[in-house]
Tab-separated table of C-alpha atoms in Angstrom:
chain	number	residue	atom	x	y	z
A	1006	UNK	CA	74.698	-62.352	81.458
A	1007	UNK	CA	74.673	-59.934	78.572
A	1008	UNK	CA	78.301	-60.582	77.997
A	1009	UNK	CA	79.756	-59.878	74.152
A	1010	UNK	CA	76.843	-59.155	72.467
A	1011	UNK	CA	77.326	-57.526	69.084
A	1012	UNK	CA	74.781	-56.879	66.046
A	1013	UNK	CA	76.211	-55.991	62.589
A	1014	UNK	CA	72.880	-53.607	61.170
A	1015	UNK	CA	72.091	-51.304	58.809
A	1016	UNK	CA	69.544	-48.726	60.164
A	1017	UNK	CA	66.957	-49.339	57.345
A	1018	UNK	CA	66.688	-53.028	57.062
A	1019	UNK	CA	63.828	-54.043	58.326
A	1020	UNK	CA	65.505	-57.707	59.044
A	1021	UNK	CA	67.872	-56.029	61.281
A	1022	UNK	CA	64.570	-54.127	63.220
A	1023	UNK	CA	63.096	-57.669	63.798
A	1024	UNK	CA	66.708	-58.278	65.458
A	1025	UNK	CA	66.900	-54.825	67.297
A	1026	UNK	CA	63.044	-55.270	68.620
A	1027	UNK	CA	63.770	-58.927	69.770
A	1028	UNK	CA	66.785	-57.710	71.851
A	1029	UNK	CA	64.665	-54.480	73.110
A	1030	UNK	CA	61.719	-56.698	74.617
A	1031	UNK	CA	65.048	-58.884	76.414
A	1032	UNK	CA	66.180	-55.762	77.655
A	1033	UNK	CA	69.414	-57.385	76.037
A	1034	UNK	CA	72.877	-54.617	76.211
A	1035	UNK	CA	74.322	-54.530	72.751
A	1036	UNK	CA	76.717	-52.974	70.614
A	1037	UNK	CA	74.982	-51.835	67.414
A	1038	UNK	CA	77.415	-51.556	64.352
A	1039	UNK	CA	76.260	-50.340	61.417
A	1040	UNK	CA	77.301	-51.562	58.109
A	1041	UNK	CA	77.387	-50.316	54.553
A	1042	UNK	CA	76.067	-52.681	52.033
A	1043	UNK	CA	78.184	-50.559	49.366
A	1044	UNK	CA	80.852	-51.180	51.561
A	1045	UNK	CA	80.988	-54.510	53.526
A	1046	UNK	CA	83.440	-55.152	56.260
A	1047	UNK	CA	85.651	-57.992	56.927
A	1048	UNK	CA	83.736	-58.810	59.925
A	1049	UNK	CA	80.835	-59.147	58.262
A	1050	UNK	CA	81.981	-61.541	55.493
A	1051	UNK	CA	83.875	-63.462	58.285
A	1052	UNK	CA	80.975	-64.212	60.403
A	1053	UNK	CA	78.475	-64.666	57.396
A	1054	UNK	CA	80.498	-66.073	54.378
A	1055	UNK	CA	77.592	-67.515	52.899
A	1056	UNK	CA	75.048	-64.543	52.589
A	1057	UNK	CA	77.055	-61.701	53.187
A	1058	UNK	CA	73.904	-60.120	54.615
A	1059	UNK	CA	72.926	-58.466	57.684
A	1060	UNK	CA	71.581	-58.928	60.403
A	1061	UNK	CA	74.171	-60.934	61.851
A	1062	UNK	CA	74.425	-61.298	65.738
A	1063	UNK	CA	77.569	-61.956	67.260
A	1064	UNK	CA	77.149	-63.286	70.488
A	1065	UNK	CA	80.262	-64.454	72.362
A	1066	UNK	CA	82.663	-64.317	69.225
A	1067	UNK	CA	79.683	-66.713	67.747
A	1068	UNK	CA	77.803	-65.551	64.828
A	1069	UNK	CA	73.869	-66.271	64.031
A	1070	UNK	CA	72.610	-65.468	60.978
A	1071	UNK	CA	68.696	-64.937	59.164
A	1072	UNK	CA	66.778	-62.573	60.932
A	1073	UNK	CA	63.408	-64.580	62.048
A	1074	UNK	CA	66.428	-67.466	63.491
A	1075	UNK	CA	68.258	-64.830	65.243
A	1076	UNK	CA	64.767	-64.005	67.354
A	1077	UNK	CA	64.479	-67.618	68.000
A	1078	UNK	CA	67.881	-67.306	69.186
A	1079	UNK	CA	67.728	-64.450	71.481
A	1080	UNK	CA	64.391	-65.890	72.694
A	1081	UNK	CA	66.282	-69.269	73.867
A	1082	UNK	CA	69.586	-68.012	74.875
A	1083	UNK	CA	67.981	-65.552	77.261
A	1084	UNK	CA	65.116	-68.006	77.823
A	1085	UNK	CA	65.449	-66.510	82.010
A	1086	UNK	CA	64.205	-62.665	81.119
A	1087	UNK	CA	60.885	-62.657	80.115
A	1088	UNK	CA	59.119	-62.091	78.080
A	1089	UNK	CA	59.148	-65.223	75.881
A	1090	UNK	CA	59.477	-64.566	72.297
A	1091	UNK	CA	57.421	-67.717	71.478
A	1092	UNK	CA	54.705	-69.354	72.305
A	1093	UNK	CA	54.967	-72.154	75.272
A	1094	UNK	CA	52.554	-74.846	73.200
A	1095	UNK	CA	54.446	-76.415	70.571
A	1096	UNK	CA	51.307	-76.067	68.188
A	1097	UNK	CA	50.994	-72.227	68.537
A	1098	UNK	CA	54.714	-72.097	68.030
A	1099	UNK	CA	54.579	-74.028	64.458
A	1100	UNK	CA	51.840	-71.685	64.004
A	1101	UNK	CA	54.395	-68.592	64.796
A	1102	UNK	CA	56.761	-70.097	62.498
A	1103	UNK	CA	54.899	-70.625	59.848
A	1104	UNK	CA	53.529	-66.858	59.708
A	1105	UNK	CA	57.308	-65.322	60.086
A	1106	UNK	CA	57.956	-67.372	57.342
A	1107	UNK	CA	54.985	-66.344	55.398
A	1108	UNK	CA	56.091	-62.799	56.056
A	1109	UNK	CA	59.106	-63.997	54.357
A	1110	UNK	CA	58.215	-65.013	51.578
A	1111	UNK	CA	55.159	-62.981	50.407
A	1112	UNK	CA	55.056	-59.301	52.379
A	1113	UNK	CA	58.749	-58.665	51.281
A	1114	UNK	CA	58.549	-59.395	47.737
A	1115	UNK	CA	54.769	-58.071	46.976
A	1116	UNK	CA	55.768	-54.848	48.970
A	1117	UNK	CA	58.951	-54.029	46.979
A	1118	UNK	CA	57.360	-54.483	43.662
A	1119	UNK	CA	55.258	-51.359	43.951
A	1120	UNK	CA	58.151	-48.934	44.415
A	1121	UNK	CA	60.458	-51.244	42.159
A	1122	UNK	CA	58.163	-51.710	39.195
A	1123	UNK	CA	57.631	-49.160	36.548
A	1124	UNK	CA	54.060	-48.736	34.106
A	1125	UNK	CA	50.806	-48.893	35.145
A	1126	UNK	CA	49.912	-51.804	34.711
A	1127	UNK	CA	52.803	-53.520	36.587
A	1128	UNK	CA	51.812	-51.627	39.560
A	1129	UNK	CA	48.364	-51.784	39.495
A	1130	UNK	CA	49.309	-56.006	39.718
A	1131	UNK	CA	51.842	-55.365	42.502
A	1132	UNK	CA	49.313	-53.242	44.555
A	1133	UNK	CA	46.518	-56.045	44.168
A	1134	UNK	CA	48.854	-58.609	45.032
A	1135	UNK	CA	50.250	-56.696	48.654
A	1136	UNK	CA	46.899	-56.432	49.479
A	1137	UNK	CA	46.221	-60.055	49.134
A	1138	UNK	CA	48.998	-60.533	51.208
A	1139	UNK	CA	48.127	-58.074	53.802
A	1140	UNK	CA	44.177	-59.224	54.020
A	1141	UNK	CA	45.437	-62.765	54.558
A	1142	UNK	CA	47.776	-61.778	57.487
A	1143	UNK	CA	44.415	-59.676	58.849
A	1144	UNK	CA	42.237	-63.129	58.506
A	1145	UNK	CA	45.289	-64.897	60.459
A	1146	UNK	CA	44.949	-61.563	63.531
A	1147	UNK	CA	40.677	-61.745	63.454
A	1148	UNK	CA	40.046	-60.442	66.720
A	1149	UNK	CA	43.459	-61.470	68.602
A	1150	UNK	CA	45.381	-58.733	69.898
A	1151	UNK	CA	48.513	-60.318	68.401
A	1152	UNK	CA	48.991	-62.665	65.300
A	1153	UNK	CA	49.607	-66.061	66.985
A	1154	UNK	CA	48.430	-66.583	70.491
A	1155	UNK	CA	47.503	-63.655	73.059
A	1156	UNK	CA	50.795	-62.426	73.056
A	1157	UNK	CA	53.428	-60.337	71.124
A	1158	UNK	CA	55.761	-62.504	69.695
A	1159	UNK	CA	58.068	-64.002	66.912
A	1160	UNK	CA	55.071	-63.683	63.527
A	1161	UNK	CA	54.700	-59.774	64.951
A	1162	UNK	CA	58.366	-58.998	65.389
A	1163	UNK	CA	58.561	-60.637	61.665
A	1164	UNK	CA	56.149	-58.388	60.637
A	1165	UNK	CA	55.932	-55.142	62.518
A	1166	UNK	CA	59.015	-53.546	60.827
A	1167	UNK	CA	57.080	-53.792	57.447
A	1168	UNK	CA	54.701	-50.958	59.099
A	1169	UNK	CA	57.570	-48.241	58.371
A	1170	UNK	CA	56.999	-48.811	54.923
A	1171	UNK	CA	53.213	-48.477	54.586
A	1172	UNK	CA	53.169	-44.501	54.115
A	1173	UNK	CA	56.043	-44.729	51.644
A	1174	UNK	CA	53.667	-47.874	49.748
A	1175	UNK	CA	50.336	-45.259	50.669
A	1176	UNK	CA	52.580	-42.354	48.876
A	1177	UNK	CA	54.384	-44.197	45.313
A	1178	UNK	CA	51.599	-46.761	44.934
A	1179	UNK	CA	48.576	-44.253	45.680
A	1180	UNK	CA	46.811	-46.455	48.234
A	1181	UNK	CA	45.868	-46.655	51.535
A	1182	UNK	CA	46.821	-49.708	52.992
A	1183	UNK	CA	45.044	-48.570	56.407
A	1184	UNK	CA	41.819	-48.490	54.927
A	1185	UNK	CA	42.146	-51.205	53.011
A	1186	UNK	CA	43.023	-53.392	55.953
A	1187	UNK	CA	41.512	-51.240	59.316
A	1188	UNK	CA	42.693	-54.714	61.819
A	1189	UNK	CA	46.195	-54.882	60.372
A	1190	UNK	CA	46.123	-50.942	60.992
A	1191	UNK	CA	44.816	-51.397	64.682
A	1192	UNK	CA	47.496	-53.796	65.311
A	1193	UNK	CA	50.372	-51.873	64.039
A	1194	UNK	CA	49.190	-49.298	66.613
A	1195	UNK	CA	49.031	-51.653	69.217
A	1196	UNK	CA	52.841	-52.875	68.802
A	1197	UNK	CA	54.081	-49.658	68.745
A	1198	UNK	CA	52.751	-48.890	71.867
A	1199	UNK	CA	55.448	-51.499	72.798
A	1200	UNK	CA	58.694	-49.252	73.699
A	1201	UNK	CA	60.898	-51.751	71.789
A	1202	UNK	CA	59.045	-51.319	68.692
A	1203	UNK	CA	58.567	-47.642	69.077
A	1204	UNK	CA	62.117	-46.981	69.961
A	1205	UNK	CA	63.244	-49.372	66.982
A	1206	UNK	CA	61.592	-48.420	64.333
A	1207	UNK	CA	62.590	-45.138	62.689
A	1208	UNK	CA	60.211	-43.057	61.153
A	1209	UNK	CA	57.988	-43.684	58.066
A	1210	UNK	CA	59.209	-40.400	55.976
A	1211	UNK	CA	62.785	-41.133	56.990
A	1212	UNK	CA	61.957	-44.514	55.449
A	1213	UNK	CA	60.221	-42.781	52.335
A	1214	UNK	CA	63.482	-40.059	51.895
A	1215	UNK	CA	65.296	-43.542	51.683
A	1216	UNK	CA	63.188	-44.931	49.073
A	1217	UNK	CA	63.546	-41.643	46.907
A	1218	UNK	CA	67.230	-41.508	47.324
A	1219	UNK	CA	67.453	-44.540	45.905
A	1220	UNK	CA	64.677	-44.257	42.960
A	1221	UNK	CA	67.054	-40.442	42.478
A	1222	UNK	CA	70.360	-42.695	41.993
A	1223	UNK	CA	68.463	-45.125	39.650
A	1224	UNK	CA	67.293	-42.683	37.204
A	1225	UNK	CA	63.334	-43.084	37.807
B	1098	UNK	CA	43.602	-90.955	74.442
B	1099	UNK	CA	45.476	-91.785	71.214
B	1100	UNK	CA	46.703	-89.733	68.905
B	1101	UNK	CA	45.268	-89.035	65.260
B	1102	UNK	CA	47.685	-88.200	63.621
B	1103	UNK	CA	47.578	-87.966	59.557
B	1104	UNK	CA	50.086	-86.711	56.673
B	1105	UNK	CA	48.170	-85.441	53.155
B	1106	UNK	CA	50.734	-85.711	50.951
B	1107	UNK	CA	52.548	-87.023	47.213
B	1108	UNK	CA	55.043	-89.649	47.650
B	1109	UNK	CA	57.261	-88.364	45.213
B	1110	UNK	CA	57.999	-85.082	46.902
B	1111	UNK	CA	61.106	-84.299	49.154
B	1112	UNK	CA	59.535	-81.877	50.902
B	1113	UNK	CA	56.576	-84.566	52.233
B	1114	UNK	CA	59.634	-86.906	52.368
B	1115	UNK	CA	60.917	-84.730	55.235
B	1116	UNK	CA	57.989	-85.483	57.317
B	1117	UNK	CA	57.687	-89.132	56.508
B	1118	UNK	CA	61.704	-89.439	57.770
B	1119	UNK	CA	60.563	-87.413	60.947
B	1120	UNK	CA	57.785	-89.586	61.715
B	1121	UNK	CA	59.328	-92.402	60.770
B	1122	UNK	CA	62.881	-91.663	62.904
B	1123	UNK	CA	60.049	-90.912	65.888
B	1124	UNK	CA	58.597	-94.429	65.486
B	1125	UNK	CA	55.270	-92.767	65.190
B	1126	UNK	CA	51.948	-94.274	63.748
B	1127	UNK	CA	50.444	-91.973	61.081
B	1128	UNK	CA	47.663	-91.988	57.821
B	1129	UNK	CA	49.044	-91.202	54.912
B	1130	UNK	CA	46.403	-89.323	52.785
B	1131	UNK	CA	47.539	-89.602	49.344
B	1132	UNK	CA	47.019	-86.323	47.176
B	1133	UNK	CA	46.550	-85.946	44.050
B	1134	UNK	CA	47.656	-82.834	43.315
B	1135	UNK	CA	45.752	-81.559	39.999
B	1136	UNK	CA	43.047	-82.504	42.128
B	1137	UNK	CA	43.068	-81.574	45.715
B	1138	UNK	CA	40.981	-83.049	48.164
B	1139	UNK	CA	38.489	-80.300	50.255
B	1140	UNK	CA	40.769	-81.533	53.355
B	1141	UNK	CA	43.656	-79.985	52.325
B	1142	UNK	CA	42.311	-76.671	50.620
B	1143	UNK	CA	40.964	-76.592	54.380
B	1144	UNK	CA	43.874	-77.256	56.140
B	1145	UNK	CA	46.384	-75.097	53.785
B	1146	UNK	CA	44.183	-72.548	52.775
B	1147	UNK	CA	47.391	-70.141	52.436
B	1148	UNK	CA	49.584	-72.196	49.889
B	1149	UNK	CA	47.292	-74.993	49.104
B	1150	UNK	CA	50.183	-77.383	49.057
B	1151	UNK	CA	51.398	-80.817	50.594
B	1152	UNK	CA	52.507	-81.282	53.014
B	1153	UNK	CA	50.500	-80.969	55.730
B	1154	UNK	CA	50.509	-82.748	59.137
B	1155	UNK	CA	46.798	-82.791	60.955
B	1156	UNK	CA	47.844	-83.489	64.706
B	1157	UNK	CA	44.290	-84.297	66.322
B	1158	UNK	CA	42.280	-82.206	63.546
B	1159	UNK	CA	44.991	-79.354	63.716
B	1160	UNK	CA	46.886	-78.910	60.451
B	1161	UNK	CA	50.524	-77.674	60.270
B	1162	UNK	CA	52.246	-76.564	56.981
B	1163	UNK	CA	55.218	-75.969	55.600
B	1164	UNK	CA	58.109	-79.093	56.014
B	1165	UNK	CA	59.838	-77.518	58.058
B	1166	UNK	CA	57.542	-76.054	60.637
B	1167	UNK	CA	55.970	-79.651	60.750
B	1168	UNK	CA	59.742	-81.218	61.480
B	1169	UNK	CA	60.604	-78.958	64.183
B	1170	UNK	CA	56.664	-79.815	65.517
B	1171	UNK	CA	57.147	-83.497	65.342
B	1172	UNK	CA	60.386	-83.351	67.426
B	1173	UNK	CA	59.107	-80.312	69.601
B	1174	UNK	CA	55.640	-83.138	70.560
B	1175	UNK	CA	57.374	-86.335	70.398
B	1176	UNK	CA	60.102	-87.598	72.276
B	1177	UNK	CA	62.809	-90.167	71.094
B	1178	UNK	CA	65.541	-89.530	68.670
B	1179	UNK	CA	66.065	-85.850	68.485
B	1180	UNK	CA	65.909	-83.905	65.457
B	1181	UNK	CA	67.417	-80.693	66.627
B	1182	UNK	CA	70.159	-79.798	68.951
B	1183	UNK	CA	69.560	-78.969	72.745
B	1184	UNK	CA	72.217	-75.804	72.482
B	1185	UNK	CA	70.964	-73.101	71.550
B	1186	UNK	CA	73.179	-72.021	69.217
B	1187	UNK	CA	73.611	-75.298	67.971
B	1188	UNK	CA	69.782	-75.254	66.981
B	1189	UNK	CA	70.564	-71.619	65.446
B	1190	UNK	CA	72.894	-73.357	63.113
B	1191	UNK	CA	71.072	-76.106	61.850
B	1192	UNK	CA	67.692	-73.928	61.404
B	1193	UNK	CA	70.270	-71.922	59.027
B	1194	UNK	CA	71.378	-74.873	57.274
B	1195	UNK	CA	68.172	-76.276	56.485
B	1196	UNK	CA	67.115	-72.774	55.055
B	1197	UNK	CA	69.541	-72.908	53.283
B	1198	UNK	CA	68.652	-75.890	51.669
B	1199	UNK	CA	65.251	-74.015	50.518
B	1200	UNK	CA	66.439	-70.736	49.900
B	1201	UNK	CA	69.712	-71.373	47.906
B	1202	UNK	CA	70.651	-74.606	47.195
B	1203	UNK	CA	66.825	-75.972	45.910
B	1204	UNK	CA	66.023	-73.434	43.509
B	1205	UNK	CA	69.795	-73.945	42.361
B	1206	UNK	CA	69.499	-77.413	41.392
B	1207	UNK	CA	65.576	-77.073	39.877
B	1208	UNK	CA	67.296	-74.360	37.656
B	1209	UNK	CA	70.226	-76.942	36.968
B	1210	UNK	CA	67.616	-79.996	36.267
B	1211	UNK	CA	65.033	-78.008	34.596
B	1212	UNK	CA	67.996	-76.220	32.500
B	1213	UNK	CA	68.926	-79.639	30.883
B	1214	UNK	CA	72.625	-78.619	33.108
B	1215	UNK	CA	73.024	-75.383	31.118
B	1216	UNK	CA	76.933	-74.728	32.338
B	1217	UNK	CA	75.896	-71.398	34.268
B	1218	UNK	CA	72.818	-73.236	36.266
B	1219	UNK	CA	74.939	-76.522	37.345
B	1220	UNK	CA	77.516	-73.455	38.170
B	1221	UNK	CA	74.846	-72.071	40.558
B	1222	UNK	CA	74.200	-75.481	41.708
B	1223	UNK	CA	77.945	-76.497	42.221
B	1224	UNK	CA	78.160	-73.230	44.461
B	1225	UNK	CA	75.618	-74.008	46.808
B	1226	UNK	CA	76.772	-77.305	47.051
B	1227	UNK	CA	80.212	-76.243	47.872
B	1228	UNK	CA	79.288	-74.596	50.892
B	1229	UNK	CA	77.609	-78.272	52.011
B	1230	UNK	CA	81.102	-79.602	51.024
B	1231	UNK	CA	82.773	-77.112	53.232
B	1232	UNK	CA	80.216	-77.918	56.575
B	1233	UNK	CA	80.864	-81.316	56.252
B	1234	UNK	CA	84.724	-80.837	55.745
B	1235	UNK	CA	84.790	-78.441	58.895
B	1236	UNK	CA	82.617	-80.732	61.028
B	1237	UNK	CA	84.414	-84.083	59.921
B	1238	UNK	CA	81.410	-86.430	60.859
B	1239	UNK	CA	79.263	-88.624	58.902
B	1240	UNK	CA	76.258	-86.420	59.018
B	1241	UNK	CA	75.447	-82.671	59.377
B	1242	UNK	CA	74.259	-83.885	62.855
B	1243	UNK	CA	77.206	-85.193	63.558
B	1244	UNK	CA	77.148	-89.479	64.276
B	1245	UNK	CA	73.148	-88.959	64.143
B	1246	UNK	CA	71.336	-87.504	61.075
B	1247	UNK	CA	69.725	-83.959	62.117
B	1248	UNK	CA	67.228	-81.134	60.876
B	1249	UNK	CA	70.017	-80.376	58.713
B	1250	UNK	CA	70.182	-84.091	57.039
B	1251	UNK	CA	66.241	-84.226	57.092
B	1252	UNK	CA	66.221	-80.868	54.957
B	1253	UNK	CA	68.617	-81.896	52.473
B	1254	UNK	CA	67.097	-85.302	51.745
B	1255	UNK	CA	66.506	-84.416	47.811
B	1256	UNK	CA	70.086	-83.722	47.782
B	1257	UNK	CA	70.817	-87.261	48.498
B	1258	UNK	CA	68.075	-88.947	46.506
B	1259	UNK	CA	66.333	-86.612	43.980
B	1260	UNK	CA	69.657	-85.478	42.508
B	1261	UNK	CA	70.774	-88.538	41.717
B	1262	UNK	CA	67.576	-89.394	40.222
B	1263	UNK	CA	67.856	-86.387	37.963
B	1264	UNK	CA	71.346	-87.300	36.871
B	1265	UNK	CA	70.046	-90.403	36.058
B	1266	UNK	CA	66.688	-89.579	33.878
B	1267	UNK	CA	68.675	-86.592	32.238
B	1268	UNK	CA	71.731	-87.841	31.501
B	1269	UNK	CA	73.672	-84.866	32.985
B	1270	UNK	CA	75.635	-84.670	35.665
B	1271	UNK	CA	75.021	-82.337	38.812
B	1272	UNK	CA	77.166	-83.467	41.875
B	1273	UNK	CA	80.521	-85.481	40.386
B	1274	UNK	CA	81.745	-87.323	43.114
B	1275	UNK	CA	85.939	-85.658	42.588
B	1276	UNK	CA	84.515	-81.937	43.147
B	1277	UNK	CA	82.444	-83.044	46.195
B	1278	UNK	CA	83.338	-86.235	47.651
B	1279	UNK	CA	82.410	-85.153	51.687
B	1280	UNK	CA	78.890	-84.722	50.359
B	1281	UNK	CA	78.686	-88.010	47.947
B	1282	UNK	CA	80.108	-90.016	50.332
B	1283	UNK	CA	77.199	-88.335	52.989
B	1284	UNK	CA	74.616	-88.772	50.093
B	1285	UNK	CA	75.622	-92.836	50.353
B	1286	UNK	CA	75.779	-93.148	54.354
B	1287	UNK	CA	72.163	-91.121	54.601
B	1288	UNK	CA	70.062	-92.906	52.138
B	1289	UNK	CA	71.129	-95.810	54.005
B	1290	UNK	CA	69.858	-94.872	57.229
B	1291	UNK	CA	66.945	-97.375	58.136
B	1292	UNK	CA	64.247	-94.611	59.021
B	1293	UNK	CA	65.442	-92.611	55.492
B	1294	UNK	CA	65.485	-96.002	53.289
B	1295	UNK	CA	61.479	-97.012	55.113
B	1296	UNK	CA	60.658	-93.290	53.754
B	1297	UNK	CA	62.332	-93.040	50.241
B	1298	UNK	CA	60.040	-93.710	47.119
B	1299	UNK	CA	61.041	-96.327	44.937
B	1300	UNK	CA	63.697	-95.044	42.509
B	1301	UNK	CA	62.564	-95.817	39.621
B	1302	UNK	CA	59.405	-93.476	40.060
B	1303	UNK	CA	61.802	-90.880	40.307
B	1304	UNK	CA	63.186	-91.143	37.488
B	1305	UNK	CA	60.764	-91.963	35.867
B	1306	UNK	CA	59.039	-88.303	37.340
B	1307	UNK	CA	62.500	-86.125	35.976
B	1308	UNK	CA	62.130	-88.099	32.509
B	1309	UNK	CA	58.533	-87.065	32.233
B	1310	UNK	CA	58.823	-83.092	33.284
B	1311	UNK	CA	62.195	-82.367	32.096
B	1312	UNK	CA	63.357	-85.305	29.805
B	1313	UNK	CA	63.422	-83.999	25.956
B	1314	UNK	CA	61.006	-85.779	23.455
C-alpha cells in the first residue's frame, strides 16, 4: 500500500530525479515537497541530521537518505509492482551498483567543473576529463539497450538525470557531448521514451536558465 | 562444480580487509592474489580496468570492484551469517552508514593522519566520529548490527584498527577514549571478533606503514 509516502526535493537536483523516476516506474503516490537549500526546513534537518541534503524519502514517518539507496529502497519495499529496479542475478546487480556508484563519483564532479571553472585552460581539462567519463560509461552500454543487463534499471536511473545537463555542458563548455559519444546519445533517447523519465525530468534550457542564474549571482 | 573464487589484493588495506572479514565470516575458501601495487599484475588492470585498484573479487572468472559492491555480493551468493539486514529499511540504513564511512568519515581521518592532527583536521575527524558515537548510543548494542557485527561494522573496520595504528606510529591522538567511549569500547569488542582477528594484518605492519608515509624524518 502506498500509505505515507513523502519526498523532501528540490526541482533541479538531479539526486532527487533519480528518486522521482524510481517512484514513477513503481507507479508509487507521493507527496512531493520542495525544499529551499537557502532555506532548509526543520523537517528536513530532522529526518537527515547528518547531511542535511535532499533527497530524503519519508516513508511511514521513516526517513531514507542518499539518492542511489533510496532507489534500492523503493525497489525492495515495493518489491510486488513491477518493474524491478534491479537486476534478479546477484552478479549483474554488483555490476548495477558499481556503475551508480561510478556515476557518483566521476559524472558529477567532471560535469560541474566545466560550468564551475574559470580560464581556458581549466576548462579545456574539465571538458577532456567529462568525456573520459562519458566514453567509459558508453564502453560499459556497447550494444545493450540499457547499462547493466537488458533492462532499465538502478546504473540508468543514476545516470539519466545527468542528460538535462548536456545542452547546458554543449552551450558554456562549447562541445557536443552527442557527437562525441553517439551510444550514450541513443540511450538517453531511449530512456526518455520511458514516461517516468520524460515526465521527471524538466527541460534542458530550464536547466541552463538555472545554471546562468546562478553564474549571474556569482559575479561570472 | 566448485567454486573459484579469488581476492587480488594488499594486505595492508582496509578496504581489501572488508572482503577478507566477509569471506572469512562466510567460512568461504578463497586465493588471495597478492598485489603489488606500483606494479600491477595484467589480471587486475583486466579485471578493474575503471579504477585499476584492489580490491577485486573474481567469482568464477567474473571480477567485482569496489569493497562494498563485493560485500553486499558475497552475502547476496553465499548463505550463512548475514551481512545485511532482511528489512528493508533496515538494509537502507546500514547501506547509509557504511557510505558514510567512505564519504565522510575516511577522508576525515586521512586528512587528520596525513595532517600530523592539525587541530582543524582531527576537528573534522572528531565530527564524523561523533555521529558513530551517537548510532551506537541510540542503538545501545555492542555492534552497529546489533549482537552480530553488520555491513555497517565491516565498513568501518579501519576505524577500529587503522586508527589506532596511526595514533600509535604518529604519536597523536585521533579518537580519545572520554570524548567517544560507545565507539572505543566497539573498536575493542570488534577487533576481537574471531572472523575480524583471522582477517586483521599484523599490527606492527601497520604501523610500521603510517611511520613510513606520514611519520616526519
Amino acid at each position: 500500500m502506498d500509505d505515507d509516502v513523502i519526498l523532501l526535493d528540490f526541482w533541479v537536483s538531479v539526486f532527487g530525479q533519480r528518486v522521482r523516476i524510481a517512484l514513477a516506474e513503481k507507479g508509487v503516490h507521493y507527496e512531493n515537497r520542495e525544499e529551499n537549500p537557502q532555506n532548509k526546513t526543520p523537517l528536513l534537518l530532522e529526518m537527515n541530521p547528518v547531511h542535511k541534503k535532499i533527497p530524503v524519502l519519508i516513508h511511514q514517518g521513516k526517513p531514507v537518505c542518499e539518492s542511489n539507496i533510496i532507489v534500492q529502497y523503493i525497489d525492495e519495499a515495493w518489491h510486488d509492482k513491477s518493474p524491478s529496479l534491479l537486476p534478479s542475478d546477484p552478479y549483474l546487480r554488483a555490476q548495477a551498483r558499481f556503475w551508480a556508484d561510478f556515476v557518483d563519483k566521476k559524472v558529477y564532479e567532471s560535469a560541474k567543473k566545466i560550468w564551475m571553472t574559470e580560464g581556458e585552460e581549466d576548462q579545456q581539462v574539465a571538458k577532456k576529463e567529462l568525456i573520459e567519463v562519458l566514453k567509459v560509461l558508453e564502453g560499459q552500454l556497447g550494444e545493450k539497450p540499457y547499462l547493466v543487463g537488458e533492462s532499465f534499471g538502478l546504473a540508468d536511473i543514476a545516470l539519466i538525470p545527468f542528460s538535462m545537463w548536456f545542452h547546458t555542458l554543449n552551450e558554456i563548455g562549447k562541445m557536443n557531448i552527442e557527437r562525441e559519444c553517439p551510444k550514450l546519445a541513443a540511450w538517453v533517447n531511449r530512456c526518455m521514451e520511458r514516461e517516468s523519465v520524460s515526465k521527471t525530468l524538466p527541460r534542458p534550457h530550464k536547466f541552463y536558465e538555472f545554471i546562468l542564474e546562478m553564474q549571474k549571482k556569482k559575479g561570472h | 562444480m566448485a567454486d573459484e573464487v579469488k581476492l587480488h589484493g594488499v594486505t595492508g588495506s582496509p578496504y581489501v580487509c572488508r572482503a577478507v572479514i566477509a569471506l572469512n565470516l562466510k567460512e568461504i575458501k578463497y586465493e588471495f592474489v597478492a598485489e603489488d601495487l606500483s606494479n600491477k599484475s595484467a589480471d587486475l588492470l583486466k579485471y578493474n580496468p575503471v579504477y585499476k585498484k584492489v580490491p577485486v573479487l573474481v567469482h568464477n572468472g567474473n571480477p567485482i570492484s569496489e569493497s562494498l559492491v563485493i560485500v553486499e555480493y558475497i552475502d547476496e551468493v553465499w548463505k550463512g551469517v548475514p551481512i545485511l539486514p532482511q528489512d528493508a529499511y533496515e538494509k537502507a540504513q546500514a547501506r547509509f552508514w557504511a557510505k558514510f564511512m567512505d564519504d565522510k568519515c575516511f577522508p576525515a581521518v586521512f586528512k587528520a593522519v596525513s595532517s600530523h592532527g592539525e587541530e582543524q583536521a582531527v576537528g573534522e575527524a572528531h565530527e564524523a566520529f561523533q555521529f558513530l558515537e551517537n548510532e551506537l548510543k541510540v542503538k545501545g548494542s555492542k555492534y552497529f548490527g546489533g549482537d552480530n557485527i553488520n555491513l555497517v561494522d565491516i565498513s568501518a573496520t579501519f576505524v577500529a584498527f587503522w586508527v589506532g595504528a596511526a595514533e600509535e606510529a604518529l604519536g597523536i591522538e585521533l579518537l580519545p577514549k572520554d570524548k567517544f567511549p560507545k565507539l572505543t569500547e566497539w573498536s575493542d569488542n570488534y577487533v576481537n571478533c574471531q572472523a575480524v582477528k583471522d582477517s586483521l594484518p599484523p599490527r606492527e605492519n601497520i604501523v610500521a606503514f603510517f611511520k613510513k608515509r606520514f611519520g616526519k624524518a
